[in-house]
JSON list of C-alpha atoms in Angstrom, two decimals:
[
{"chain": "A", "resi": 1, "resn": "MET", "atom": "CA", "xyz": [13.75, 11.88, -7.01]},
{"chain": "A", "resi": 2, "resn": "ARG", "atom": "CA", "xyz": [10.72, 14.18, -6.28]},
{"chain": "A", "resi": 3, "resn": "ILE", "atom": "CA", "xyz": [10.66, 14.91, -2.44]},
{"chain": "A", "resi": 4, "resn": "ALA", "atom": "CA", "xyz": [7.79, 16.61, -0.63]},
{"chain": "A", "resi": 5, "resn": "VAL", "atom": "CA", "xyz": [8.77, 18.11, 2.45]},
{"chain": "A", "resi": 6, "resn": "ILE", "atom": "CA", "xyz": [6.10, 18.69, 5.09]},
{"chain": "A", "resi": 7, "resn": "ASP", "atom": "CA", "xyz": [6.88, 21.03, 7.90]},
{"chain": "A", "resi": 8, "resn": "GLU", "atom": "CA", "xyz": [5.15, 23.81, 9.31]},
{"chain": "A", "resi": 9, "resn": "ASN", "atom": "CA", "xyz": [8.00, 25.60, 10.47]},
{"chain": "A", "resi": 10, "resn": "ALA", "atom": "CA", "xyz": [9.53, 27.58, 7.45]},
{"chain": "A", "resi": 11, "resn": "VAL", "atom": "CA", "xyz": [13.09, 27.74, 9.16]},
{"chain": "A", "resi": 12, "resn": "ARG", "atom": "CA", "xyz": [13.28, 23.90, 9.86]},
{"chain": "A", "resi": 13, "resn": "ALA", "atom": "CA", "xyz": [11.68, 23.50, 6.28]},
{"chain": "A", "resi": 14, "resn": "ALA", "atom": "CA", "xyz": [14.63, 25.85, 4.78]},
{"chain": "A", "resi": 15, "resn": "ILE", "atom": "CA", "xyz": [17.28, 24.01, 6.56]},
{"chain": "A", "resi": 16, "resn": "ILE", "atom": "CA", "xyz": [15.75, 20.54, 5.22]},
{"chain": "A", "resi": 17, "resn": "GLU", "atom": "CA", "xyz": [15.79, 21.76, 1.68]},
{"chain": "A", "resi": 18, "resn": "GLN", "atom": "CA", "xyz": [19.22, 23.19, 1.98]},
{"chain": "A", "resi": 19, "resn": "GLY", "atom": "CA", "xyz": [20.44, 19.63, 3.22]},
{"chain": "A", "resi": 20, "resn": "LEU", "atom": "CA", "xyz": [18.66, 17.90, 0.59]},
{"chain": "A", "resi": 21, "resn": "ALA", "atom": "CA", "xyz": [20.10, 20.38, -2.13]},
{"chain": "A", "resi": 22, "resn": "GLU", "atom": "CA", "xyz": [23.86, 19.61, -0.56]},
{"chain": "A", "resi": 23, "resn": "VAL", "atom": "CA", "xyz": [23.07, 15.62, -1.23]},
{"chain": "A", "resi": 24, "resn": "GLY", "atom": "CA", "xyz": [22.22, 16.38, -4.67]},
{"chain": "A", "resi": 25, "resn": "GLU", "atom": "CA", "xyz": [18.00, 16.32, -4.37]},
{"chain": "A", "resi": 26, "resn": "ARG", "atom": "CA", "xyz": [16.78, 19.33, -6.26]},
{"chain": "A", "resi": 27, "resn": "ASP", "atom": "CA", "xyz": [13.16, 18.50, -6.69]},
{"chain": "A", "resi": 28, "resn": "VAL", "atom": "CA", "xyz": [12.18, 19.37, -3.17]},
{"chain": "A", "resi": 29, "resn": "PHE", "atom": "CA", "xyz": [8.87, 20.91, -2.90]},
{"chain": "A", "resi": 30, "resn": "ILE", "atom": "CA", "xyz": [7.81, 22.33, 0.66]},
{"chain": "A", "resi": 31, "resn": "ILE", "atom": "CA", "xyz": [4.49, 22.02, 2.02]},
{"chain": "A", "resi": 32, "resn": "SER", "atom": "CA", "xyz": [3.80, 24.07, 5.12]},
{"chain": "A", "resi": 33, "resn": "GLU", "atom": "CA", "xyz": [-0.13, 24.02, 5.61]},
{"chain": "A", "resi": 34, "resn": "ARG", "atom": "CA", "xyz": [-1.90, 21.21, 7.04]},
{"chain": "A", "resi": 35, "resn": "GLU", "atom": "CA", "xyz": [-5.06, 22.54, 5.30]},
{"chain": "A", "resi": 36, "resn": "GLY", "atom": "CA", "xyz": [-5.29, 20.92, 1.87]},
{"chain": "A", "resi": 37, "resn": "MET", "atom": "CA", "xyz": [-2.16, 18.51, 2.73]},
{"chain": "A", "resi": 38, "resn": "VAL", "atom": "CA", "xyz": [-3.25, 15.53, 0.66]},
{"chain": "A", "resi": 39, "resn": "GLN", "atom": "CA", "xyz": [-4.46, 17.65, -2.40]},
{"chain": "A", "resi": 40, "resn": "ALA", "atom": "CA", "xyz": [-0.76, 19.06, -2.24]},
{"chain": "A", "resi": 41, "resn": "ILE", "atom": "CA", "xyz": [0.76, 16.05, -2.23]},
{"chain": "A", "resi": 42, "resn": "ALA", "atom": "CA", "xyz": [-1.40, 14.44, -5.05]},
{"chain": "A", "resi": 43, "resn": "LYS", "atom": "CA", "xyz": [-0.33, 17.64, -7.08]},
{"chain": "A", "resi": 44, "resn": "ILE", "atom": "CA", "xyz": [3.16, 17.29, -6.49]},
{"chain": "A", "resi": 45, "resn": "GLU", "atom": "CA", "xyz": [3.43, 13.61, -7.09]},
{"chain": "A", "resi": 46, "resn": "PRO", "atom": "CA", "xyz": [6.66, 12.83, -5.12]},
{"chain": "A", "resi": 47, "resn": "ASP", "atom": "CA", "xyz": [8.81, 9.41, -4.96]},
{"chain": "A", "resi": 48, "resn": "VAL", "atom": "CA", "xyz": [8.95, 10.24, -1.09]},
{"chain": "A", "resi": 49, "resn": "ILE", "atom": "CA", "xyz": [7.41, 12.34, 1.79]},
{"chain": "A", "resi": 50, "resn": "LEU", "atom": "CA", "xyz": [9.72, 13.71, 4.59]},
{"chain": "A", "resi": 51, "resn": "VAL", "atom": "CA", "xyz": [7.74, 14.88, 7.72]},
{"chain": "A", "resi": 52, "resn": "ASP", "atom": "CA", "xyz": [9.32, 16.98, 10.10]},
{"chain": "A", "resi": 53, "resn": "LEU", "atom": "CA", "xyz": [7.14, 17.36, 13.04]},
{"chain": "A", "resi": 54, "resn": "GLY", "atom": "CA", "xyz": [9.43, 18.63, 15.92]},
{"chain": "A", "resi": 55, "resn": "ASN", "atom": "CA", "xyz": [7.29, 17.89, 19.14]},
{"chain": "A", "resi": 56, "resn": "PRO", "atom": "CA", "xyz": [3.89, 17.03, 17.87]},
{"chain": "A", "resi": 57, "resn": "SER", "atom": "CA", "xyz": [0.73, 16.61, 20.40]},
{"chain": "A", "resi": 58, "resn": "ARG", "atom": "CA", "xyz": [-1.01, 13.05, 19.84]},
{"chain": "A", "resi": 59, "resn": "ASP", "atom": "CA", "xyz": [-3.83, 14.49, 17.95]},
{"chain": "A", "resi": 60, "resn": "MET", "atom": "CA", "xyz": [-1.17, 16.29, 15.27]},
{"chain": "A", "resi": 61, "resn": "LEU", "atom": "CA", "xyz": [0.52, 12.65, 14.94]},
{"chain": "A", "resi": 62, "resn": "GLU", "atom": "CA", "xyz": [-2.73, 10.93, 14.48]},
{"chain": "A", "resi": 63, "resn": "GLU", "atom": "CA", "xyz": [-3.54, 13.44, 11.48]},
{"chain": "A", "resi": 64, "resn": "TYR", "atom": "CA", "xyz": [-0.49, 12.78, 9.91]},
{"chain": "A", "resi": 65, "resn": "PHE", "atom": "CA", "xyz": [-0.79, 8.96, 10.40]},
{"chain": "A", "resi": 66, "resn": "ALA", "atom": "CA", "xyz": [-4.32, 9.30, 8.70]},
{"chain": "A", "resi": 67, "resn": "VAL", "atom": "CA", "xyz": [-2.37, 11.17, 5.74]},
{"chain": "A", "resi": 68, "resn": "SER", "atom": "CA", "xyz": [0.21, 8.29, 5.55]},
{"chain": "A", "resi": 69, "resn": "ARG", "atom": "CA", "xyz": [-2.90, 5.89, 5.28]},
{"chain": "A", "resi": 70, "resn": "ALA", "atom": "CA", "xyz": [-4.06, 7.56, 2.72]},
{"chain": "A", "resi": 71, "resn": "ILE", "atom": "CA", "xyz": [-1.23, 8.07, 0.40]},
{"chain": "A", "resi": 72, "resn": "ALA", "atom": "CA", "xyz": [0.46, 5.10, -1.08]},
{"chain": "A", "resi": 73, "resn": "LYS", "atom": "CA", "xyz": [4.32, 6.60, -0.86]},
{"chain": "A", "resi": 74, "resn": "PRO", "atom": "CA", "xyz": [7.27, 6.10, 0.96]},
{"chain": "A", "resi": 75, "resn": "ILE", "atom": "CA", "xyz": [7.16, 8.38, 4.19]},
{"chain": "A", "resi": 76, "resn": "ALA", "atom": "CA", "xyz": [10.24, 9.25, 6.49]},
{"chain": "A", "resi": 77, "resn": "MET", "atom": "CA", "xyz": [8.68, 10.93, 9.51]},
{"chain": "A", "resi": 78, "resn": "PHE", "atom": "CA", "xyz": [10.79, 13.00, 12.11]},
{"chain": "A", "resi": 79, "resn": "VAL", "atom": "CA", "xyz": [10.18, 13.90, 15.45]},
{"chain": "A", "resi": 80, "resn": "ASP", "atom": "CA", "xyz": [12.26, 15.09, 18.52]},
{"chain": "A", "resi": 81, "resn": "GLN", "atom": "CA", "xyz": [10.56, 12.56, 20.92]},
{"chain": "A", "resi": 82, "resn": "SER", "atom": "CA", "xyz": [8.12, 9.49, 21.03]},
{"chain": "A", "resi": 83, "resn": "ASP", "atom": "CA", "xyz": [6.82, 6.95, 22.94]},
{"chain": "A", "resi": 84, "resn": "GLU", "atom": "CA", "xyz": [5.82, 3.35, 22.23]},
{"chain": "A", "resi": 85, "resn": "ASP", "atom": "CA", "xyz": [2.49, 3.69, 21.43]},
{"chain": "A", "resi": 86, "resn": "SER", "atom": "CA", "xyz": [3.43, 6.55, 18.83]},
{"chain": "A", "resi": 87, "resn": "ILE", "atom": "CA", "xyz": [5.99, 4.20, 17.30]},
{"chain": "A", "resi": 88, "resn": "ALA", "atom": "CA", "xyz": [3.54, 1.42, 16.99]},
{"chain": "A", "resi": 89, "resn": "ALA", "atom": "CA", "xyz": [0.93, 3.82, 15.28]},
{"chain": "A", "resi": 90, "resn": "ALA", "atom": "CA", "xyz": [3.42, 5.11, 12.75]},
{"chain": "A", "resi": 91, "resn": "VAL", "atom": "CA", "xyz": [4.18, 1.60, 11.79]},
{"chain": "A", "resi": 92, "resn": "ASP", "atom": "CA", "xyz": [0.56, 0.74, 11.53]},
{"chain": "A", "resi": 93, "resn": "ALA", "atom": "CA", "xyz": [-0.14, 3.79, 9.60]},
{"chain": "A", "resi": 94, "resn": "GLY", "atom": "CA", "xyz": [2.47, 2.79, 6.92]},
{"chain": "A", "resi": 95, "resn": "VAL", "atom": "CA", "xyz": [5.24, 5.30, 7.87]},
{"chain": "A", "resi": 96, "resn": "SER", "atom": "CA", "xyz": [8.32, 3.89, 6.33]},
{"chain": "A", "resi": 97, "resn": "ALA", "atom": "CA", "xyz": [10.98, 5.42, 8.59]},
{"chain": "A", "resi": 98, "resn": "TYR", "atom": "CA", "xyz": [10.00, 7.11, 12.04]},
{"chain": "A", "resi": 99, "resn": "ILE", "atom": "CA", "xyz": [13.17, 8.92, 13.17]},
{"chain": "A", "resi": 100, "resn": "VAL", "atom": "CA", "xyz": [13.27, 10.01, 16.97]},
{"chain": "A", "resi": 101, "resn": "ASP", "atom": "CA", "xyz": [15.28, 12.75, 18.14]},
{"chain": "A", "resi": 102, "resn": "GLY", "atom": "CA", "xyz": [15.14, 15.04, 15.60]},
{"chain": "A", "resi": 103, "resn": "MET", "atom": "CA", "xyz": [17.16, 14.97, 12.06]},
{"chain": "A", "resi": 104, "resn": "SER", "atom": "CA", "xyz": [20.54, 15.86, 10.82]},
{"chain": "A", "resi": 105, "resn": "GLN", "atom": "CA", "xyz": [21.43, 16.85, 7.33]},
{"chain": "A", "resi": 106, "resn": "ARG", "atom": "CA", "xyz": [24.06, 14.12, 7.08]},
{"chain": "A", "resi": 107, "resn": "ARG", "atom": "CA", "xyz": [21.49, 11.59, 7.77]},
{"chain": "A", "resi": 108, "resn": "LEU", "atom": "CA", "xyz": [18.92, 12.85, 5.38]},
{"chain": "A", "resi": 109, "resn": "LYS", "atom": "CA", "xyz": [19.89, 10.81, 2.11]},
{"chain": "A", "resi": 110, "resn": "PRO", "atom": "CA", "xyz": [20.42, 7.38, 3.90]},
{"chain": "A", "resi": 111, "resn": "ILE", "atom": "CA", "xyz": [16.98, 8.01, 5.61]},
{"chain": "A", "resi": 112, "resn": "LEU", "atom": "CA", "xyz": [15.11, 8.48, 2.59]},
{"chain": "A", "resi": 113, "resn": "ASP", "atom": "CA", "xyz": [16.79, 5.81, 0.87]},
{"chain": "A", "resi": 114, "resn": "LEU", "atom": "CA", "xyz": [15.82, 3.65, 3.80]},
{"chain": "A", "resi": 115, "resn": "ALA", "atom": "CA", "xyz": [12.19, 4.90, 3.61]},
{"chain": "A", "resi": 116, "resn": "VAL", "atom": "CA", "xyz": [11.93, 3.89, -0.20]},
{"chain": "A", "resi": 117, "resn": "ARG", "atom": "CA", "xyz": [13.53, 0.53, 0.00]},
{"chain": "A", "resi": 118, "resn": "ARG", "atom": "CA", "xyz": [11.06, -0.30, 3.23]},
{"chain": "A", "resi": 119, "resn": "PHE", "atom": "CA", "xyz": [8.21, 0.83, 1.16]},
{"chain": "A", "resi": 120, "resn": "ASN", "atom": "CA", "xyz": [8.95, -0.91, -1.75]},
{"chain": "A", "resi": 121, "resn": "ALA", "atom": "CA", "xyz": [9.77, -4.23, -0.10]},
{"chain": "A", "resi": 122, "resn": "PHE", "atom": "CA", "xyz": [6.53, -3.44, 1.98]},
{"chain": "A", "resi": 123, "resn": "SER", "atom": "CA", "xyz": [4.57, -2.96, -1.33]},
{"chain": "A", "resi": 124, "resn": "HIS", "atom": "CA", "xyz": [5.96, -6.12, -2.64]},
{"chain": "A", "resi": 125, "resn": "LEU", "atom": "CA", "xyz": [4.85, -8.19, 0.11]},
{"chain": "A", "resi": 126, "resn": "GLN", "atom": "CA", "xyz": [1.43, -6.88, -0.10]},
{"chain": "A", "resi": 127, "resn": "SER", "atom": "CA", "xyz": [1.22, -7.68, -3.77]},
{"chain": "A", "resi": 128, "resn": "GLU", "atom": "CA", "xyz": [2.25, -11.17, -3.10]},
{"chain": "A", "resi": 129, "resn": "LEU", "atom": "CA", "xyz": [-0.28, -11.42, -0.42]},
{"chain": "A", "resi": 130, "resn": "GLN", "atom": "CA", "xyz": [-3.00, -9.96, -2.51]},
{"chain": "A", "resi": 131, "resn": "GLN", "atom": "CA", "xyz": [-1.74, -12.64, -5.44]},
{"chain": "A", "resi": 132, "resn": "ALA", "atom": "CA", "xyz": [-1.95, -15.51, -2.93]},
{"chain": "A", "resi": 133, "resn": "ARG", "atom": "CA", "xyz": [-5.52, -14.32, -1.29]},
{"chain": "A", "resi": 134, "resn": "ASP", "atom": "CA", "xyz": [-6.85, -13.81, -5.28]},
{"chain": "A", "resi": 135, "resn": "ALA", "atom": "CA", "xyz": [-5.21, -17.71, -6.28]},
{"chain": "A", "resi": 136, "resn": "LEU", "atom": "CA", "xyz": [-7.13, -19.13, -3.07]},
{"chain": "A", "resi": 137, "resn": "ALA", "atom": "CA", "xyz": [-10.31, -17.39, -4.12]},
{"chain": "A", "resi": 138, "resn": "ASP", "atom": "CA", "xyz": [-9.98, -18.99, -7.37]},
{"chain": "A", "resi": 139, "resn": "ARG", "atom": "CA", "xyz": [-9.27, -22.19, -6.14]},
{"chain": "A", "resi": 140, "resn": "SER", "atom": "CA", "xyz": [-12.16, -22.37, -3.90]},
{"chain": "A", "resi": 141, "resn": "ILE", "atom": "CA", "xyz": [-14.71, -21.08, -6.59]},
{"chain": "A", "resi": 142, "resn": "ILE", "atom": "CA", "xyz": [-13.20, -23.54, -8.95]},
{"chain": "A", "resi": 143, "resn": "ASP", "atom": "CA", "xyz": [-13.66, -26.29, -6.40]},
{"chain": "A", "resi": 144, "resn": "LYS", "atom": "CA", "xyz": [-17.36, -25.32, -5.85]},
{"chain": "A", "resi": 145, "resn": "ALA", "atom": "CA", "xyz": [-18.09, -25.49, -9.27]},
{"chain": "A", "resi": 146, "resn": "LYS", "atom": "CA", "xyz": [-16.30, -28.75, -10.04]},
{"chain": "A", "resi": 147, "resn": "LEU", "atom": "CA", "xyz": [-18.49, -30.23, -6.91]},
{"chain": "A", "resi": 148, "resn": "ILE", "atom": "CA", "xyz": [-21.79, -28.98, -8.53]},
{"chain": "A", "resi": 149, "resn": "LEU", "atom": "CA", "xyz": [-20.74, -30.65, -12.21]},
{"chain": "A", "resi": 150, "resn": "VAL", "atom": "CA", "xyz": [-19.90, -33.75, -10.13]},
{"chain": "A", "resi": 151, "resn": "GLU", "atom": "CA", "xyz": [-23.45, -33.86, -8.20]},
{"chain": "A", "resi": 152, "resn": "LYS", "atom": "CA", "xyz": [-25.51, -32.26, -10.92]},
{"chain": "A", "resi": 153, "resn": "ARG", "atom": "CA", "xyz": [-23.88, -34.00, -14.11]},
{"chain": "A", "resi": 154, "resn": "GLY", "atom": "CA", "xyz": [-22.56, -37.32, -12.68]},
{"chain": "A", "resi": 155, "resn": "MET", "atom": "CA", "xyz": [-19.14, -36.33, -13.81]},
{"chain": "A", "resi": 156, "resn": "THR", "atom": "CA", "xyz": [-15.83, -37.29, -12.21]},
{"chain": "A", "resi": 157, "resn": "GLU", "atom": "CA", "xyz": [-13.49, -34.57, -10.71]},
{"chain": "A", "resi": 158, "resn": "PRO", "atom": "CA", "xyz": [-10.72, -34.67, -13.59]},
{"chain": "A", "resi": 159, "resn": "GLU", "atom": "CA", "xyz": [-14.09, -34.60, -16.23]},
{"chain": "A", "resi": 160, "resn": "ALA", "atom": "CA", "xyz": [-15.28, -31.64, -14.39]},
{"chain": "A", "resi": 161, "resn": "HIS", "atom": "CA", "xyz": [-11.96, -29.91, -14.25]},
{"chain": "A", "resi": 162, "resn": "LYS", "atom": "CA", "xyz": [-11.37, -30.57, -18.10]},
{"chain": "A", "resi": 163, "resn": "LEU", "atom": "CA", "xyz": [-14.81, -29.17, -18.72]},
{"chain": "A", "resi": 164, "resn": "LEU", "atom": "CA", "xyz": [-14.04, -26.20, -17.17]},
{"chain": "A", "resi": 165, "resn": "ARG", "atom": "CA", "xyz": [-10.82, -25.60, -18.69]},
{"chain": "A", "resi": 166, "resn": "SER", "atom": "CA", "xyz": [-11.99, -26.19, -22.19]},
{"chain": "A", "resi": 167, "resn": "HIS", "atom": "CA", "xyz": [-14.80, -23.81, -21.68]},
{"chain": "A", "resi": 168, "resn": "ALA", "atom": "CA", "xyz": [-12.64, -21.20, -20.33]},
{"chain": "A", "resi": 169, "resn": "MET", "atom": "CA", "xyz": [-10.11, -21.81, -23.43]},
{"chain": "A", "resi": 170, "resn": "ASN", "atom": "CA", "xyz": [-12.75, -21.62, -25.66]},
{"chain": "A", "resi": 171, "resn": "ASN", "atom": "CA", "xyz": [-14.34, -18.36, -24.52]},
{"chain": "A", "resi": 172, "resn": "ASN", "atom": "CA", "xyz": [-10.94, -16.89, -23.79]},
{"chain": "A", "resi": 173, "resn": "LYS", "atom": "CA", "xyz": [-11.69, -16.62, -20.12]},
{"chain": "A", "resi": 174, "resn": "ARG", "atom": "CA", "xyz": [-9.98, -17.49, -16.84]},
{"chain": "A", "resi": 175, "resn": "ILE", "atom": "CA", "xyz": [-11.22, -20.91, -15.48]},
{"chain": "A", "resi": 176, "resn": "ALA", "atom": "CA", "xyz": [-12.07, -18.83, -12.04]},
{"chain": "A", "resi": 177, "resn": "GLU", "atom": "CA", "xyz": [-14.56, -16.83, -14.29]},
{"chain": "A", "resi": 178, "resn": "ILE", "atom": "CA", "xyz": [-16.33, -19.89, -15.72]},
{"chain": "A", "resi": 179, "resn": "ALA", "atom": "CA", "xyz": [-16.57, -21.44, -12.30]},
{"chain": "A", "resi": 180, "resn": "GLU", "atom": "CA", "xyz": [-18.20, -18.34, -10.71]},
{"chain": "A", "resi": 181, "resn": "ALA", "atom": "CA", "xyz": [-20.88, -18.44, -13.31]},
{"chain": "A", "resi": 182, "resn": "ILE", "atom": "CA", "xyz": [-21.65, -22.26, -12.85]},
{"chain": "A", "resi": 183, "resn": "VAL", "atom": "CA", "xyz": [-21.69, -21.33, -9.01]},
{"chain": "A", "resi": 184, "resn": "THR", "atom": "CA", "xyz": [-24.05, -18.44, -9.68]},
{"chain": "A", "resi": 185, "resn": "ALA", "atom": "CA", "xyz": [-26.49, -20.39, -11.76]},
{"chain": "A", "resi": 186, "resn": "ASP", "atom": "CA", "xyz": [-26.45, -22.94, -9.36]},
{"chain": "A", "resi": 187, "resn": "GLN", "atom": "CA", "xyz": [-27.43, -20.42, -6.80]},
{"chain": "A", "resi": 188, "resn": "LEU", "atom": "CA", "xyz": [-30.10, -18.90, -9.12]},
{"chain": "A", "resi": 189, "resn": "LEU", "atom": "CA", "xyz": [-31.62, -22.37, -10.15]},
{"chain": "A", "resi": 190, "resn": "GLY", "atom": "CA", "xyz": [-31.19, -24.11, -7.35]},
{"chain": "A", "resi": 191, "resn": "ASP", "atom": "CA", "xyz": [-33.00, -27.67, -7.81]},
{"chain": "A", "resi": 192, "resn": "PHE", "atom": "CA", "xyz": [-34.81, -27.07, -10.92]}
]
């Protein structure tokens, strides 16, 4: 597993790196500068990101939450103390594990594993949600196209669907693509 450790404190970063080495993690990359952080992360291409902030200010948290939103990777964030607003903001930003009350070496591996699993589960849910939205949008455009065919060509709904399906098969396209073309043509031509 490639792990990017983000910590501005070199001593803490070294402790984290040592702790990860003790649990068998060898591909550990330390990022100690906030300047150019997103580019550094992209260059490393980590599997998981571990952020140790100690006692961050609200502005620093917001900056790291913005990074979390920009990078689609599992993120485990460690802070010494927090409040309800910061925890909610972390969840909204997509932080996979937000650990309050610091970090200990013995907890590193289980927390990283948890972050990866939560990230993967959330990504899977997002993918399913997008598929459902796409299917709903396809269904909507197909229904509009069938309505146009029923009204303008005097077809029944099953005949309209059969026409859409056969035209899609003959042209090696999805039914939704054919339906969209019909709806667009109807909008352009109107009552001609």
